[in-house]
Coordinates of N, CA and C and ligand atoms in Angstrom, one line a residue:
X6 N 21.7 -3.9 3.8 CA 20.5 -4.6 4.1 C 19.3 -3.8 3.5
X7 N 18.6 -4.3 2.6 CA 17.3 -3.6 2.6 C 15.9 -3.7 3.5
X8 N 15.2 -2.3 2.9 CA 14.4 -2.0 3.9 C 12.8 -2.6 3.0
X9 N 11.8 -2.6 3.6 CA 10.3 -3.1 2.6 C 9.6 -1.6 3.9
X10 N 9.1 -0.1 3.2 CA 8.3 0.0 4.0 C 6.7 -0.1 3.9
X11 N 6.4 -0.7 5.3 CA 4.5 -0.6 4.7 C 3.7 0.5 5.6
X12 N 2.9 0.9 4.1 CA 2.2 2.2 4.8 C 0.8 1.9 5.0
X13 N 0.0 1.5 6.2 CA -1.2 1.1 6.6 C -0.8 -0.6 6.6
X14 N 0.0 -0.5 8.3 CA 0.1 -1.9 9.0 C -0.5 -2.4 9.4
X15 N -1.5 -3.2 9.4 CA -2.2 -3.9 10.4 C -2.2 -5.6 10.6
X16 N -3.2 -5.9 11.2 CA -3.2 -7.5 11.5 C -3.3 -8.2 10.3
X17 N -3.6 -8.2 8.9 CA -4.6 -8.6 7.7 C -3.1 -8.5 7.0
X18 N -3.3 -7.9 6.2 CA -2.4 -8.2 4.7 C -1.2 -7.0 5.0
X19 N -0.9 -6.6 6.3 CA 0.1 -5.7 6.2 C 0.9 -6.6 7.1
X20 N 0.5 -7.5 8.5 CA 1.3 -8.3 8.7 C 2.0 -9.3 7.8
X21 N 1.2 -9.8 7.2 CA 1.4 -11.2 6.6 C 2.3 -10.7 5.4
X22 N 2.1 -9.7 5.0 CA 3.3 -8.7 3.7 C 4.7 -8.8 4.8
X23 N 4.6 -7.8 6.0 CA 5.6 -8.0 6.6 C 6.1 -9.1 6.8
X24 N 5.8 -10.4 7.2 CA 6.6 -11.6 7.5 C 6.9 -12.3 5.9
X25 N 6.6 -11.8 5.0 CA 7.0 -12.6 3.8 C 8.2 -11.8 3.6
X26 N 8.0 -10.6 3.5 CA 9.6 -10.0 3.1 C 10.7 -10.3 4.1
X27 N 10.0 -10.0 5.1 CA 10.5 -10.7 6.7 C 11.9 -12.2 6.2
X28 N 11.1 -13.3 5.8 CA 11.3 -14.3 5.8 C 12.7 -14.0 4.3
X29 N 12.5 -12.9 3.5 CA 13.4 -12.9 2.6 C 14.1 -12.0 3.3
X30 N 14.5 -11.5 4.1 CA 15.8 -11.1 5.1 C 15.7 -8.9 4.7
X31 N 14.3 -9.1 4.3 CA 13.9 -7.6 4.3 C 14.0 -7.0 6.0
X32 N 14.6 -5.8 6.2 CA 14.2 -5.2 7.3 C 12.9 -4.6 7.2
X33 N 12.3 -4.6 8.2 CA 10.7 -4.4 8.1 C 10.1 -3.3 9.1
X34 N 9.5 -1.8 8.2 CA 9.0 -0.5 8.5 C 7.0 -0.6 8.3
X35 N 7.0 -0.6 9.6 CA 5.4 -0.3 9.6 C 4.9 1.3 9.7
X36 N 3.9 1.7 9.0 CA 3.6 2.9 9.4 C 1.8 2.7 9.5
X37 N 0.8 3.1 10.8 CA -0.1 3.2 10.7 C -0.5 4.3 11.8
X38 N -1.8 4.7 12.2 CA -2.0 5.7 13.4 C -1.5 5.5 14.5
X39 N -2.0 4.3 14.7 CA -2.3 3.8 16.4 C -0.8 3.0 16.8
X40 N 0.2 4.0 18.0 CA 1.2 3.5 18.1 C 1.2 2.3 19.0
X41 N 0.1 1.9 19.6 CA 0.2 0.7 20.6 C 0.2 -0.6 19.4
X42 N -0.9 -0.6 18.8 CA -1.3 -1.3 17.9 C 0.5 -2.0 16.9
X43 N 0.9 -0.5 16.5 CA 2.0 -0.7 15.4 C 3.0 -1.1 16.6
X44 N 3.7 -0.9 17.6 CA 4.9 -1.5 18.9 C 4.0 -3.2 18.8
X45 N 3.1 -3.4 19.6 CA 2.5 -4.6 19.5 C 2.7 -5.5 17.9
X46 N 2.8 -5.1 16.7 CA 3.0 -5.6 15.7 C 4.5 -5.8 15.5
X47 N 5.2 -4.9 15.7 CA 6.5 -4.9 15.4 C 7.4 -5.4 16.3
X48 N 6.7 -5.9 17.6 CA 7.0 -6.3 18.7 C 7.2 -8.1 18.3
X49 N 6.2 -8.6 17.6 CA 5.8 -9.3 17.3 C 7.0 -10.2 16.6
X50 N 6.9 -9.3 15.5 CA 7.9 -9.9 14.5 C 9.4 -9.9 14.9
X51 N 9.9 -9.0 15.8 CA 11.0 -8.8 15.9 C 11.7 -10.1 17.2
X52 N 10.3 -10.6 17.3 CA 10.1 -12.0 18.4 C 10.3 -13.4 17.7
X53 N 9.9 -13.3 16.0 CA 10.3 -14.1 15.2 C 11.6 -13.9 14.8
X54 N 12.7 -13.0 14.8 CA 13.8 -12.7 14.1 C 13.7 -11.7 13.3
X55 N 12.7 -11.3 13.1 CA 12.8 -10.2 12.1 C 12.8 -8.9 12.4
X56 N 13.6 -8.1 11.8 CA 14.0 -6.8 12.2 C 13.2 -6.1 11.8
X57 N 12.1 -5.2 13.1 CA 11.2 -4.5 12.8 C 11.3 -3.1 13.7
X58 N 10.3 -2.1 13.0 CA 10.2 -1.1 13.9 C 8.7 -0.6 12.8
X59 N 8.0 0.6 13.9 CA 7.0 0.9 13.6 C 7.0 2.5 13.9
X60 N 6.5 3.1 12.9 CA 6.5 5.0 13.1 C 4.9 5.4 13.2
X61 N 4.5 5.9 14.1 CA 3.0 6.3 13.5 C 3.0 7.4 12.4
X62 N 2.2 7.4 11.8 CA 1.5 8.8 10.8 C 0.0 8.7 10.8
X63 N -0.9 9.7 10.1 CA -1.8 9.5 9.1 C -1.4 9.5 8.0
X64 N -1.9 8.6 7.5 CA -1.9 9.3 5.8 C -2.5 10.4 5.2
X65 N -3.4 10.6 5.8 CA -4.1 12.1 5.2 C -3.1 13.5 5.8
X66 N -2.3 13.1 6.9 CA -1.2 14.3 6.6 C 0.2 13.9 6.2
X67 N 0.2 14.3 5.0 CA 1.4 13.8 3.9 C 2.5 14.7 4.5
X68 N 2.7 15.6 5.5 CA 4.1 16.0 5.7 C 4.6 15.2 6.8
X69 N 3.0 14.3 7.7 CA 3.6 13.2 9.1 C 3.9 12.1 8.3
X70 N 3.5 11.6 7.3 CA 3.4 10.3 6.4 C 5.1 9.9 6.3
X71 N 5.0 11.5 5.4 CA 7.1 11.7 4.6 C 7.6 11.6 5.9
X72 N 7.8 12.4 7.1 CA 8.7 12.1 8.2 C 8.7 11.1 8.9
X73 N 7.6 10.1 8.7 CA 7.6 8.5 9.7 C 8.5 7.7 8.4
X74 N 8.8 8.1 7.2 CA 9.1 7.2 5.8 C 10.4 7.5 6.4
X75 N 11.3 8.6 6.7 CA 12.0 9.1 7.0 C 12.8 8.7 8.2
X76 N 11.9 8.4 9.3 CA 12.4 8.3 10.4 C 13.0 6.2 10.1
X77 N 12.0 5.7 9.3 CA 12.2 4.7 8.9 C 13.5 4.0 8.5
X78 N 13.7 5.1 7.5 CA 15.0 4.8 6.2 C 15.8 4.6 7.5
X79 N 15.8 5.9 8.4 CA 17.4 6.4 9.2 C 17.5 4.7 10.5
X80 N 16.3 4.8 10.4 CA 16.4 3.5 11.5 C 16.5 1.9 10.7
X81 N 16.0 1.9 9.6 CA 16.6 0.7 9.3 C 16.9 0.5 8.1
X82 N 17.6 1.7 7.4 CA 18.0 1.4 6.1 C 17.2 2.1 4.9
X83 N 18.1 2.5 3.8 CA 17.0 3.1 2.5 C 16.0 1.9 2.4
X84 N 14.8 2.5 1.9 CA 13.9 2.0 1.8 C 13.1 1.7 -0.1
X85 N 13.6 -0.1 0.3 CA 13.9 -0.7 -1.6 C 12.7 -0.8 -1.6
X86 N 11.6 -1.3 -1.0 CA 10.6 -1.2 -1.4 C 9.3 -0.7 -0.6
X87 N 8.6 -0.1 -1.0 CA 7.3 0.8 -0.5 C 6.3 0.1 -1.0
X88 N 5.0 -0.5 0.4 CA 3.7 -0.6 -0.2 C 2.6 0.4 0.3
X89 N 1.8 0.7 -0.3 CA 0.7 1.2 0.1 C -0.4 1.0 0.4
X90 N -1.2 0.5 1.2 CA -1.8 0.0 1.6 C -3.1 0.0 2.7
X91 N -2.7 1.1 3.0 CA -3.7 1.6 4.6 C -5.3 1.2 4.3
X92 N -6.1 0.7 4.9 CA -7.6 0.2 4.5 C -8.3 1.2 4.6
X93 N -9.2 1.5 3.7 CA -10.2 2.8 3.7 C -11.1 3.2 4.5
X94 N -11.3 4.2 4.6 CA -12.4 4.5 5.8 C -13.4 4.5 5.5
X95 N -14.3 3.6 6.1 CA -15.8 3.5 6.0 C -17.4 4.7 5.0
X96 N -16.8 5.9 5.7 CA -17.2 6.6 5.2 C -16.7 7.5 4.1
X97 N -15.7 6.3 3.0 CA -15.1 7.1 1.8 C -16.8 6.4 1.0
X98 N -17.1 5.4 1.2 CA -18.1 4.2 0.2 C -19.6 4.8 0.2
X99 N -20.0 5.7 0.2 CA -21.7 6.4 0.1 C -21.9 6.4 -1.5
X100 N -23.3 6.1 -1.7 CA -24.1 6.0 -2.7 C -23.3 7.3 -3.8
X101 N -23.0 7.3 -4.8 CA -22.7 8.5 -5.8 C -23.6 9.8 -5.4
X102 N -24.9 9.7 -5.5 CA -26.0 10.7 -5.6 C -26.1 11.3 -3.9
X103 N -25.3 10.7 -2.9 CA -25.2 11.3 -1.7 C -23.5 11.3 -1.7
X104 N -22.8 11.5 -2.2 CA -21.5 12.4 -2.4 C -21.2 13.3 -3.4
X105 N -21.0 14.4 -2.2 CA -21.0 16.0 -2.5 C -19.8 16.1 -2.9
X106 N -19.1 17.4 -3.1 CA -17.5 18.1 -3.5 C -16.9 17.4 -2.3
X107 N -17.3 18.2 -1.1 CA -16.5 17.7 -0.1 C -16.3 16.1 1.1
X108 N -17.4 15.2 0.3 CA -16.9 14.3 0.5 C -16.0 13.4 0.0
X109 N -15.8 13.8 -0.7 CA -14.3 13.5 -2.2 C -12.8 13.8 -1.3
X110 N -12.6 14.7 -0.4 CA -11.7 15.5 0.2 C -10.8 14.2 1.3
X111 N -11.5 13.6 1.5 CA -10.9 11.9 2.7 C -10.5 11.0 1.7
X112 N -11.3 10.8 0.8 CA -10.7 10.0 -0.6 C -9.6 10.4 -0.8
X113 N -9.6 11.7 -1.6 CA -8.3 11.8 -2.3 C -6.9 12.2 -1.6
X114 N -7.1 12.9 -0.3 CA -6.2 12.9 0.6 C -5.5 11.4 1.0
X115 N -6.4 10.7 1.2 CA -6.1 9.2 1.6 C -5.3 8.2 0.3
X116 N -5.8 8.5 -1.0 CA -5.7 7.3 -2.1 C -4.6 8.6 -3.3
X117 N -4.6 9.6 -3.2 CA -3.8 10.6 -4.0 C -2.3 11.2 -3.5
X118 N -3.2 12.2 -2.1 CA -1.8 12.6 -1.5 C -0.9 12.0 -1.0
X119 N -1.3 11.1 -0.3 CA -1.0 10.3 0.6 C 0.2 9.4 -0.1
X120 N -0.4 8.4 -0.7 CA 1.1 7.5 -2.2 C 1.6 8.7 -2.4
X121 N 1.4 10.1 -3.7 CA 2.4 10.9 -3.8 C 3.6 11.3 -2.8
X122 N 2.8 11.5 -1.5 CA 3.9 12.2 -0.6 C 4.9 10.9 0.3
X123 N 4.3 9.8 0.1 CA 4.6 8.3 0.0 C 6.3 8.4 -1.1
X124 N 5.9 8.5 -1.9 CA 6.8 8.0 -3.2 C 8.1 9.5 -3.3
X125 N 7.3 10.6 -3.2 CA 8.0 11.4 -3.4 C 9.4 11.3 -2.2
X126 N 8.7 10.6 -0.8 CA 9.6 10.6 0.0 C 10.5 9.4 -0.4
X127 N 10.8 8.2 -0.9 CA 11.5 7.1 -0.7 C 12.0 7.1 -2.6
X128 N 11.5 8.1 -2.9 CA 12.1 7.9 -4.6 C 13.8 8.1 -4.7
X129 N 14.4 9.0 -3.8 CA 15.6 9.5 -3.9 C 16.2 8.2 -3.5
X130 N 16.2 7.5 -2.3 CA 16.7 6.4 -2.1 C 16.7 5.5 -3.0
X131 N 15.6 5.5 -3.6 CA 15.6 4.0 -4.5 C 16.8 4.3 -5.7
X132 N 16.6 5.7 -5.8 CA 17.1 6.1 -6.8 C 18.9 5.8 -6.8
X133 N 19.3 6.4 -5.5 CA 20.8 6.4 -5.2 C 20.8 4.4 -5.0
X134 N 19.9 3.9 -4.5 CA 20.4 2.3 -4.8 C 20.2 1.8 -6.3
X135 N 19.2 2.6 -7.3 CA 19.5 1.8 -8.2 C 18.5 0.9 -8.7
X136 N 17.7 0.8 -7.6 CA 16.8 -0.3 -7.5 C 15.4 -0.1 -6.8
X137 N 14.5 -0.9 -7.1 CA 13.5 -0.5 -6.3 C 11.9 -1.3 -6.2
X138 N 10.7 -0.9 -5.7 CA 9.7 -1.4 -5.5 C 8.8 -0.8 -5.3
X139 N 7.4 -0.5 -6.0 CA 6.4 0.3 -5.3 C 5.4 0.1 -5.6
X140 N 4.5 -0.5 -4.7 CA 3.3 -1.4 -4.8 C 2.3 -0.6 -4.2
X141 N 1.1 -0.4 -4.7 CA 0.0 -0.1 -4.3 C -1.3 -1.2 -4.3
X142 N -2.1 -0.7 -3.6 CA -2.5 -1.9 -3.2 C -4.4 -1.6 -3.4
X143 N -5.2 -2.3 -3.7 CA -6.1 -1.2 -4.0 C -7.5 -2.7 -4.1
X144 N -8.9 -2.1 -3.5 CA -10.0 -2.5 -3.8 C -10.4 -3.0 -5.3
X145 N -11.6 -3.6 -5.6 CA -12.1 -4.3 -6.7 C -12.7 -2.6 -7.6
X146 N -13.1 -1.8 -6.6 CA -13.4 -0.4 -7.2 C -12.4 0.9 -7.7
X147 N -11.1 0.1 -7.6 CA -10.1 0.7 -8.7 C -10.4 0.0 -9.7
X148 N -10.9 -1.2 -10.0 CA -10.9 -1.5 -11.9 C -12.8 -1.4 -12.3
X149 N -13.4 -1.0 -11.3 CA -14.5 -1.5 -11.6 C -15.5 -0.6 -10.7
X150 N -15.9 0.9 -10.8 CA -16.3 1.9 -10.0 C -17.5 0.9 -9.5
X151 N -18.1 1.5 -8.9 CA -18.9 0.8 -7.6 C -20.1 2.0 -7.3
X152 N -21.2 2.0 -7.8 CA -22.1 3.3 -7.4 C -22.1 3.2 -6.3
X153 N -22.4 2.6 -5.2 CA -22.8 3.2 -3.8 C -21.4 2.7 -3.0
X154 N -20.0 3.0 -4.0 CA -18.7 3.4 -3.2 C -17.9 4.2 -3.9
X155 N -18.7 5.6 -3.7 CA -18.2 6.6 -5.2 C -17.2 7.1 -4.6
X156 N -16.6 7.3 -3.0 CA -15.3 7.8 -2.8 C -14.1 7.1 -3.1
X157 N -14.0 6.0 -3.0 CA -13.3 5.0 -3.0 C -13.1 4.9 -4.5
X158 N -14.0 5.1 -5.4 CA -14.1 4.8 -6.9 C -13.4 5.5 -7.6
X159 N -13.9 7.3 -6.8 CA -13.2 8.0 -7.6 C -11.6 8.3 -7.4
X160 N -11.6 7.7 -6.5 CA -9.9 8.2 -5.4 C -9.2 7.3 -6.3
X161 N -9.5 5.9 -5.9 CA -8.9 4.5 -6.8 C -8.4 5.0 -8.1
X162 N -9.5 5.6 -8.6 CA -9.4 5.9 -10.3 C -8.0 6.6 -10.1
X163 N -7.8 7.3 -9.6 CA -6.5 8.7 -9.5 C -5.3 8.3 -9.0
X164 N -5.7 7.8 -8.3 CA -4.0 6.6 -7.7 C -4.1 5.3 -8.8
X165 N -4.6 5.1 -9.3 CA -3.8 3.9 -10.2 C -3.6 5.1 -11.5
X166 N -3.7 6.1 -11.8 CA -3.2 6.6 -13.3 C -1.8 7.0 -12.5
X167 N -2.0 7.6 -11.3 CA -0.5 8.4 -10.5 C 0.2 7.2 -10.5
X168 N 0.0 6.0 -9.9 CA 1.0 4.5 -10.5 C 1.0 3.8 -11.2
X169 N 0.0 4.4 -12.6 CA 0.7 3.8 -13.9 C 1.8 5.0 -14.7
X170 N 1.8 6.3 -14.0 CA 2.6 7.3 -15.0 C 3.8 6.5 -14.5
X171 N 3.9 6.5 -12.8 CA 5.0 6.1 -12.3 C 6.0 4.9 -13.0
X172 N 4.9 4.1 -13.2 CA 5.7 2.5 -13.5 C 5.9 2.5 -14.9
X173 N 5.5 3.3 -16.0 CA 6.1 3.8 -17.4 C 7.4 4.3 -16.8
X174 N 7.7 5.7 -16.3 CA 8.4 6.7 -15.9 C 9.9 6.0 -15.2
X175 N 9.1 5.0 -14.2 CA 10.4 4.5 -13.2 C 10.9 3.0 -13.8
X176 N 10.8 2.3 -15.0 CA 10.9 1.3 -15.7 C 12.1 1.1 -15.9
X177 N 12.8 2.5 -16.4 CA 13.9 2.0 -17.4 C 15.3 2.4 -16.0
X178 N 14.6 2.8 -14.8 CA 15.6 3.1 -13.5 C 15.8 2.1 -12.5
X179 N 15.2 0.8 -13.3 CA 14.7 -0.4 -12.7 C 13.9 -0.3 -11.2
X180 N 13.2 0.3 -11.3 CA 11.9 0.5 -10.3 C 10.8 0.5 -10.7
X181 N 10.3 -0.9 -10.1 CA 9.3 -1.4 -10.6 C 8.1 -1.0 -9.7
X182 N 6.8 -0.4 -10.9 CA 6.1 -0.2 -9.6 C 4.4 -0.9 -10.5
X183 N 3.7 -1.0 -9.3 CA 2.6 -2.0 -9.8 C 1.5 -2.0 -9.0
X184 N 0.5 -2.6 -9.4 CA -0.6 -2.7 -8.2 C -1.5 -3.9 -8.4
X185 N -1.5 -4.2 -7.5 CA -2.8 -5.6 -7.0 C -4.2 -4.8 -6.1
X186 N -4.4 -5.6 -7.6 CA -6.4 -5.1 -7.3 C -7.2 -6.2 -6.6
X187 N -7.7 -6.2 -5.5 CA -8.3 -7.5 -4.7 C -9.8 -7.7 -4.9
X188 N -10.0 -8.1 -5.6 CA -11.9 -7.6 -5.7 C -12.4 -8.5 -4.3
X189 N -13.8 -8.1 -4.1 CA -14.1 -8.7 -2.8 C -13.6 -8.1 -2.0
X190 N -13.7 -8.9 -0.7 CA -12.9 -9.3 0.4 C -11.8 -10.0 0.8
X191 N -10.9 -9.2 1.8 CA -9.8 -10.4 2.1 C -10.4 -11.5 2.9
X192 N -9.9 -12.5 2.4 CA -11.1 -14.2 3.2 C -10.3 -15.1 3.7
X193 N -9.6 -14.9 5.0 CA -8.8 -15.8 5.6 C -9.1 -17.3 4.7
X194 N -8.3 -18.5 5.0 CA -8.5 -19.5 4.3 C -9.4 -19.8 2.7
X195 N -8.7 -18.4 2.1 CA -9.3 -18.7 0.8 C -8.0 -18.9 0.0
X196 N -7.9 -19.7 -1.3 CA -7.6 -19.9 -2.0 C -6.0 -18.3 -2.5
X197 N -6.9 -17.2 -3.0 CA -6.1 -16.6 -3.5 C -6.5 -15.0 -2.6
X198 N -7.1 -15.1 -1.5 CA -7.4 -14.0 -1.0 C -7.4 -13.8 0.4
X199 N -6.6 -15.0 0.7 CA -6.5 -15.1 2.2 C -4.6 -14.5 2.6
X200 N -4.4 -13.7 3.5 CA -3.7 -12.6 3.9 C -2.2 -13.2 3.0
X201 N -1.9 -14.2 3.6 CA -1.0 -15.0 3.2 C -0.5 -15.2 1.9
X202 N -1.4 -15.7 1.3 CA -1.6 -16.0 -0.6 C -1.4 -15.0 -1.0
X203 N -2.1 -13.4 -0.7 CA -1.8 -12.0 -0.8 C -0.4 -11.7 -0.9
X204 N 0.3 -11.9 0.4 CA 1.2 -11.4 0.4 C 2.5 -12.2 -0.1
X205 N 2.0 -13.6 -1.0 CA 3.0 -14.2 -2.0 C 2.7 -13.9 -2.9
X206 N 1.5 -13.2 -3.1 CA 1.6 -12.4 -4.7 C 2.5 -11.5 -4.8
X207 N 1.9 -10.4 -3.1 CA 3.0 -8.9 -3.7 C 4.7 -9.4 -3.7
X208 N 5.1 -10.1 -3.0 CA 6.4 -10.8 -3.4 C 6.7 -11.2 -4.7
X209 N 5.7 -11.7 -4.7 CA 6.0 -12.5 -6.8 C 6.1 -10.9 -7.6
X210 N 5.1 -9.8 -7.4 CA 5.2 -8.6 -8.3 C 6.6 -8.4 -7.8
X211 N 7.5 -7.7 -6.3 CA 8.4 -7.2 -6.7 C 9.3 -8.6 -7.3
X212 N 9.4 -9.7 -7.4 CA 10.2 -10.5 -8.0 C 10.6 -10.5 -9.6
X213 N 8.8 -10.4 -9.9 CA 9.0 -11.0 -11.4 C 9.1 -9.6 -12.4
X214 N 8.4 -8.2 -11.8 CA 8.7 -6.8 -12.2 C 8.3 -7.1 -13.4
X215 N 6.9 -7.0 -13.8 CA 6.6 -7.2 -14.9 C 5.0 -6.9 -14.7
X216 N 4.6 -5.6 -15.8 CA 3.2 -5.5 -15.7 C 3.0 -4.3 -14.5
X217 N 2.2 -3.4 -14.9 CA 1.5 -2.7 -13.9 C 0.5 -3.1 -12.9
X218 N -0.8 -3.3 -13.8 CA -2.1 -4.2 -12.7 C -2.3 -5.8 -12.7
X219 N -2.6 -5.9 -11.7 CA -2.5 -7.4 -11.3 C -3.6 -7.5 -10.5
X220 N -4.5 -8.3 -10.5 CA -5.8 -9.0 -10.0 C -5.3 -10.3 -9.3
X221 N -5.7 -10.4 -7.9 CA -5.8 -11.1 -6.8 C -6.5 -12.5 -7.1
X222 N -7.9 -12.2 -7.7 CA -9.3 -12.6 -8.1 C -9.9 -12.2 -9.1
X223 N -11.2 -13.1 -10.0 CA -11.4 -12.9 -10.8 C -12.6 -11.5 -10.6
X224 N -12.2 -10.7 -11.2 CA -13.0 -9.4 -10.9 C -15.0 -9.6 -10.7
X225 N -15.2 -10.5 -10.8 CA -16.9 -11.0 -10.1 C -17.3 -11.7 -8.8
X226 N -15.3 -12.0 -8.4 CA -15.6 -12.9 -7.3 C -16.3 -12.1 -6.3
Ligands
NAP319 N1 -9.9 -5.9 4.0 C1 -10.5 -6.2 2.9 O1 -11.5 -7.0 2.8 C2 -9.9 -5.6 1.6 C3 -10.6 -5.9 0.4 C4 -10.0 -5.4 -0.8 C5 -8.8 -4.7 -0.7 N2 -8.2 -4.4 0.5 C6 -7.0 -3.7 0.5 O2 -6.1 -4.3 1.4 C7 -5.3 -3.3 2.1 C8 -5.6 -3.4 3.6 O3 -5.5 -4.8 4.0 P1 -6.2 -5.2 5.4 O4 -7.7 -4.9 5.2 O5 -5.8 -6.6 5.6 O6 -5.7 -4.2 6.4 P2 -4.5 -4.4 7.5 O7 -3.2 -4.6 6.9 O8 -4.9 -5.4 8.6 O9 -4.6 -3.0 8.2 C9 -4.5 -1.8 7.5 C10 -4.2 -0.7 8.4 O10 -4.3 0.6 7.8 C11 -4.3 1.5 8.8 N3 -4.9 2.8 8.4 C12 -6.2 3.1 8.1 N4 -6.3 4.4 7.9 C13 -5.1 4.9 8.0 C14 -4.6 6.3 8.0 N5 -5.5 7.3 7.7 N6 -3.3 6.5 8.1 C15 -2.5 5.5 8.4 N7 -2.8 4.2 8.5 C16 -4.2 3.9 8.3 C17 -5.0 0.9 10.0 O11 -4.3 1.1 11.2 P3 -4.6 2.4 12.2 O12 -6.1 2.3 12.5 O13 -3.7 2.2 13.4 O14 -4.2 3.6 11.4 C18 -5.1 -0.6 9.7 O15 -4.7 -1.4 10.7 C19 -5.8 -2.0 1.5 O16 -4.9 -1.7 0.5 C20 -7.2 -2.2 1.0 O17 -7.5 -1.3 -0.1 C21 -8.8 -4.9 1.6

């Protein structure tokens, strides 16, 4: 049975990711901080039939991140596909000209370390199956910097070149990896940006395995 794990679970596009793979008979790994939050979610689905469990981490510490990816695999299987996803923190988005060196340090921990120590952990498994998936997931300010969201801008910038080396690199191992760029906001009852519609896209990427970046929306919406 394969595993889908998501790293930054919440109520928005990490549930609605989980019940789509859910519905394709994926066993389903949440990883976020707050363990009431992530049992209450996984509590959830496992109420619909779907086989869930939830690990806490931060992402900003990449050796709790790897051991919740870990504790994942052993509890419900190698893990075929990884997304990335966790929502950014508020104070990654300050004006350029009021971000310093070390306000860069939450960004890149969160949008760099974090996927690397992400991927490095669940590569071996994909690898011994053969197969695989690895989605990142990312703001309208990965394709399109944003002066008054320069952490976010510059972090984005560095996680999509780390998952385009990947998705050249891991191509011909059939591991497909890719990213959906959402510009905007996620907008319940929208068209192509509401949790749901989202999460039949990231389905259609691991389906159709074709292409690195993919747009949600038209990059002005
Ligand atoms: N929301 C939007 O309008 C929007 C717009 C464009 C792109 N996106 C992208 O969509 C994805 C998020 O979707 P969503 O907004 O619907 O969120 P969601 O899936 O409802 O929740 C994401 C979860 O990330 C977790 N998280 C935040 N910081 C974390 C950390 N340091 N370590 C571990 N987990 C962390 C939070 O849980 P805890 O607090 O429990 O850790 C949160 O519940 C992200 O990739 C984001 O870049 C969102």
């Amino acid at each position: 049975m394969s595993s889908v794990a998501i790293v930054g679970a919440g109520p928005g596009l990490g549930a609605a990711v989980a019940r789509r793979f859910g519905r394709e008979g994926f066993r389903v790994g949440l990883v976020a901080r707050d363990r009431e939050r992530l049992d209450a979610l996984a509590g959830a689905l496992v109420a619909e039939g779907i086989t869930a469990g939830g690990c806490a981490a931060d992402v900003r510490r990449p050796e709790e991140l790897a051991a919740a990816l870990g504790e994942l695999a052993e509890a419900l299987g190698t893990i075929e596909v990884l997304q990335y996803s966790p929502v950014p923190h508020r104070d990654f988005m300050r004006p350029v000209l009021d971000t310093g060196h070390r306000d860069l340090v939450g960004p890149i921990e969160f949008s760099v370390y974090g996927p690397v120590a992400a991927v490095q952990r669940v590569l071996p498994g994909m690898r011994r199956l053969g197969r695989g998936t690895i989605l990142f997931v990312n703001g309208g300010t990965a394709a399109v910097p944003h002066p008054e969201r320069a952490g976010t801008s510059v972090a984005f910038a560095a996680e999509s070149a780390y998952g385009h080396l990947l998705h050249e690199r891991l191509a011909a191992e059939g591991i497909h990896v890719a990213q959906l760029v959402i510009p905007g906001a996620i907008t319940p009852g929208h068209a192509r940006k509401d949790p749901d519609a989202l999460a039949e896209t990231l389905w259609s990427l691991h389906r159709d395995r074709h292409g690195f970046r993919h747009y949600a929306d038209d990059l002005d919406s």
